[in-house]
């Protein structure tokens, strides 16, 4: 997960006999798209066409569906440009520049500690971002903290806030194998989709696109994955790993499992509910499986010992360096402080889209009244446009699902805080989680974008004067949240940031720049070879075929093949490649990333990693970990025979 | 948790200045009742009246309910004896003798190892039990393995297989505070109920009963809890604790959490479903909270270190003893063997009452055709009567709940084994968990007791000839289960039993008889003082009052007071005792145990322990751990004013 300004050319050249030059890297960077929904993607035509995963557009398809017209289930093929439909909340971003602002940031923070350091950092970020990207309509700036505060880089983006869906297969094709096959390989998921970036109502010109190459992947060939890995935790100290293993993950595991159970049964009531919650359940199950992988990793005593050995080595190498001091103890102290407030922080508010709207509206009204540098992170002038888009884009709300999410999260707050905790009393009063959720969801009008817009435009006066029960409730819980944040900044974030900067220095001193920073949902590039691995003595091949999908199908969910597959089987080249595996270092957020060959051809869209990849959240080990992508060869067959889109095919092959 | 044949008279006398004599102990033992549903109880009148917890009769109340007549919710007061109604599957058992059969058992096992040792043990137990209790109508014999195989004791029971419900409060009174207050104190749960033992259609004469004393508990007074603690794991070695912490508990936590979520939402669909599943959910939530406590305990690094120190001490004390050898390594080897098959064992069959019926019928047909000594445990002549009762007693089955349980457990089997595991294929074929569960539950006729009786009576021929889909399915999965059991016996149970016997010897050599055996749902006695504890510097009082219940009530579930409490508030002595805390060593299975004062008066019914008691699954530490009981004083007020039962009151006070 190298940053684009620190690609290890020498290392790759010595390992692979070849490495990309700066022109290659610039082209790949300019073709790489970040989707603000949490995915990656790439331009694959000169007319703004974007390749990503179906699971990255599933929420869009769900939002565009209506009773009786389930676009997620049926898939979507826009036969004409005018049929391409805007995805709520979706924005495409292309990195146009990276600048080191570490000196500026460290100067701004100076000798401040605790909350003061956090505030100084926030203010400096807001100021730098605003100064660099005054035009917030077409650009966005973001200061990214790397190595947990060891480096600060300013990323400038060209942004396109009108992104439309052009093509997606049936959900049964993309999610074939469902949760059982998730994080597994061999795999038969057609997890690809196309979006298009628009500006001023017209497709964007994107001459810097990747070349579409619908060819078979070759075992052993080098490939690159370019995208935005979300988050890794490889630089944690042992006190942080212990906290994960002993405190945090068990709670997460129980919560996600119960929510999954609640969703499955509540969705089972009727087809409409299933339509409304399918993509939500997908997200919950995906997160849960990742949590289970993390729990397994940290409970593997050999793996845990290797983490301890890694830390011991760094300590030993740093022993003579007085400037480093003992950041490990500082982290442990901060973690103890976190332990005292973590349950309160986790359960400081209910979950739900309507509540999120309410809280954002309440917060934004307060924050926007302040100078840019004094605001909470997320409310600076550079952050407001995307917040506003997410708040005001129309999208459907399912009241039953909102109630479920709220009553669930409120019941968990009571469970983990205890019925008598002051925060439980603040959240529930004398109501039950079920009763409160029902009252707020039935009473609020925030599902209407016009109501949200009026409150957004009305600012503090509108919020103060609102009798909407969700706004009233958000006003009541917001102050407690702010109080907890203050403690967190002072006792946890401030000290941790200072300690992490020292740890980063220790690593640079010990290992130079051979270790890249933890993932931060900013642009990275990783490379490796196409190939399977050896599992219990048996070789797992590097790719699957359409024939394999038909073999695996049982007719019963989630192993029922999509109807269009069955209907068009005769047309397919059954021995053609379907999904593929390759040894790159990817993680959530890399979904949709282009898999690129050395000639800047896109030969696949990354959508998953195998089960062995799950421990890579904590440590880099590519012995058995593999990334998984859908091949362009498979998408080409789909575009040609299964979900025909001749115009798209023509566009993809235009030279 | 002392056994009745090894009460520590000297120790108690030196600590308390008094200890019970043999007559006292005999009387307490003969008044103590084991309920085969998994609870404890006691005779409290000369006419077979049994005091236990409401949560121990909740399943009975649920089974006796019908659409529109929810006896669990409404409570049950039999105004006349003829209104007392039989509880399905419930049997009362009184220990009439305890005999050491260690020599006989060890001789029978001899030098056998592995599966042969397990088979020899099973055969010897079946033979001893049958020889000692030829009359299986009024008696039952059970060889109990203590210290994991270090001792074998033959327990003889007088049994009463006709147990009827006489009195129970509203569920809202018993479960006031619900899951949030479970394992907590102060507490306001009226968790008491009365059953009556019958024989030949008439109440049983029980002159050996405890005396009802509806008096206030006194802080500092010694009390005894007599009952059947279900299971503790204090004698595990570190490799076993590690297995619990790292492998077993995370899966249990995820499973129970998801099942809870599924139940909550599926029950929410309508009032009938709520009625049918309330007690099931109670059980799931109670188990989950216990699991969460265990996870916390074993993830507490200080606590875990104390377990390691305990083991290190025993190893050091045993170092010179060649007869002990290294049982710790033998356990570790067995645990590694368990690791290889544990997931298969856990998921060898679906869950559900109808499937359990089918499997028991299939198994029983095979086993009953064999000589007594050759059968699987649970199918010996001494075990068959209770099995038959549980199989054939009529009780309602809720098809939606059966389907939910089956599809859930089958989906977990697929999740943890993997979609391609041979056992997943055996369990699912080409069906989905949902489809299979629906087909089997809709197609089976096993909900009808007459159908079960015909299959029971018909034996192997009837089973082989049955086309009932659940029987057909059980036949298919039974052989795999047997295969796994064989591996388990050979590689795990056999070696573990041998190793545990050596560990028991090591403990006896090091600590004499000062350590009682792990709980085995056999009769035990524990003593301690009435009293609260200190929590975060504040004293938790030893008892609560009715006034406290009214203060705590919010009107919203689960803190809504029961209607009869609200209606009769004016009659109550509000400062009277409600629940109480005392420092005895109890655990699940002790529910319903009488809390007895030194004069053999019953002053309460044990129903819970506080949150600090949860780690006592693994180690004995009474610093903050307390047991929780409902006082007889509270039950007396309830019998008088809230759920009036004048005949019962008269009976309780008869001298």
mmCIF file of C-alpha atoms in Angstrom, chain A residues 180 245-246 250 253-254 257-258 260-262 264-266 269 292 295 299 404 407 412 414-416 419-420 430-432 552-554 556-559, chain B residues 180 245-246 250 253-254 257-258 260-262 264-266 269 292 295 299 404 407 412 414-416 419-420 430-432 552-554 556-559:
data_model
loop_
_atom_site.group_PDB
_atom_site.id
_atom_site.type_symbol
_atom_site.label_atom_id
_atom_site.label_comp_id
_atom_site.label_asym_id
_atom_site.label_seq_id
_atom_site.Cartn_x
_atom_site.Cartn_y
_atom_site.Cartn_z
ATOM 1 C CA UNK A 180 -20.521 -18.399 2.742
ATOM 2 C CA UNK A 245 -8.403 -8.605 21.568
ATOM 3 C CA UNK A 246 -9.611 -8.404 25.127
ATOM 4 C CA UNK A 250 -15.625 -9.205 21.742
ATOM 5 C CA UNK A 253 -18.448 -9.455 17.585
ATOM 6 C CA UNK A 254 -21.530 -9.697 19.794
ATOM 7 C CA UNK A 257 -23.852 -10.868 15.273
ATOM 8 C CA UNK A 258 -27.017 -9.739 17.004
ATOM 9 C CA UNK A 260 -27.241 -9.632 11.664
ATOM 10 C CA UNK A 261 -29.757 -11.906 13.353
ATOM 11 C CA UNK A 262 -32.215 -9.064 13.778
ATOM 12 C CA UNK A 264 -32.272 -11.535 8.741
ATOM 13 C CA UNK A 265 -35.500 -12.234 10.590
ATOM 14 C CA UNK A 266 -37.007 -8.784 10.172
ATOM 15 C CA UNK A 269 -41.305 -10.818 6.863
ATOM 16 C CA UNK A 292 -14.393 -12.886 13.061
ATOM 17 C CA UNK A 295 -10.729 -12.218 16.485
ATOM 18 C CA UNK A 299 -6.417 -15.186 19.379
ATOM 19 C CA UNK A 404 -34.857 -1.623 14.042
ATOM 20 C CA UNK A 407 -33.994 0.145 19.044
ATOM 21 C CA UNK A 412 -27.019 -2.229 23.332
ATOM 22 C CA UNK A 414 -28.350 0.063 27.965
ATOM 23 C CA UNK A 415 -26.801 -3.398 27.991
ATOM 24 C CA UNK A 416 -23.190 -2.291 27.986
ATOM 25 C CA UNK A 419 -29.586 0.445 33.068
ATOM 26 C CA UNK A 420 -28.575 2.916 35.785
ATOM 27 C CA UNK A 430 -38.054 6.531 31.086
ATOM 28 C CA UNK A 431 -38.763 5.050 27.663
ATOM 29 C CA UNK A 432 -37.816 1.633 26.347
ATOM 30 C CA UNK A 552 -21.153 -24.800 -8.144
ATOM 31 C CA UNK A 553 -24.763 -23.735 -8.546
ATOM 32 C CA UNK A 554 -27.316 -25.670 -6.495
ATOM 33 C CA UNK A 556 -30.805 -22.659 -3.676
ATOM 34 C CA UNK A 557 -29.789 -19.238 -2.348
ATOM 35 C CA UNK A 558 -27.061 -18.047 -2.213
ATOM 36 C CA UNK A 559 -25.847 -20.669 -4.671
ATOM 37 C CA UNK B 180 -30.547 -5.453 31.873
ATOM 38 C CA UNK B 245 -10.692 -18.134 25.371
ATOM 39 C CA UNK B 246 -9.247 -18.352 21.900
ATOM 40 C CA UNK B 250 -15.752 -16.402 20.449
ATOM 41 C CA UNK B 253 -20.548 -15.458 21.663
ATOM 42 C CA UNK B 254 -21.282 -14.884 17.990
ATOM 43 C CA UNK B 257 -25.798 -13.099 19.862
ATOM 44 C CA UNK B 258 -27.149 -13.828 16.410
ATOM 45 C CA UNK B 260 -30.881 -13.569 20.214
ATOM 46 C CA UNK B 261 -31.247 -11.046 17.417
ATOM 47 C CA UNK B 262 -33.186 -13.490 15.301
ATOM 48 C CA UNK B 264 -36.191 -10.736 19.148
ATOM 49 C CA UNK B 265 -37.213 -9.666 15.679
ATOM 50 C CA UNK B 266 -39.136 -12.821 14.772
ATOM 51 C CA UNK B 269 -44.148 -9.940 14.512
ATOM 52 C CA UNK B 292 -20.064 -12.446 27.955
ATOM 53 C CA UNK B 295 -15.217 -13.893 27.811
ATOM 54 C CA UNK B 299 -9.688 -11.827 28.708
ATOM 55 C CA UNK B 404 -36.097 -20.436 12.897
ATOM 56 C CA UNK B 407 -32.412 -22.626 9.666
ATOM 57 C CA UNK B 412 -24.101 -21.623 11.248
ATOM 58 C CA UNK B 414 -22.345 -23.945 6.789
ATOM 59 C CA UNK B 415 -20.667 -20.774 8.011
ATOM 60 C CA UNK B 416 -18.195 -22.436 10.346
ATOM 61 C CA UNK B 419 -19.921 -24.430 2.138
ATOM 62 C CA UNK B 420 -17.761 -27.193 0.641
ATOM 63 C CA UNK B 430 -28.349 -29.020 -2.376
ATOM 64 C CA UNK B 431 -30.922 -27.238 -0.221
ATOM 65 C CA UNK B 432 -30.576 -23.941 1.579
ATOM 66 C CA UNK B 552 -37.241 1.602 39.930
ATOM 67 C CA UNK B 553 -40.333 1.137 37.773
ATOM 68 C CA UNK B 554 -40.526 3.328 34.648
ATOM 69 C CA UNK B 556 -41.665 0.727 30.057
ATOM 70 C CA UNK B 557 -40.584 -2.894 29.548
ATOM 71 C CA UNK B 558 -38.683 -4.497 31.172
ATOM 72 C CA UNK B 559 -39.014 -1.959 33.975
#
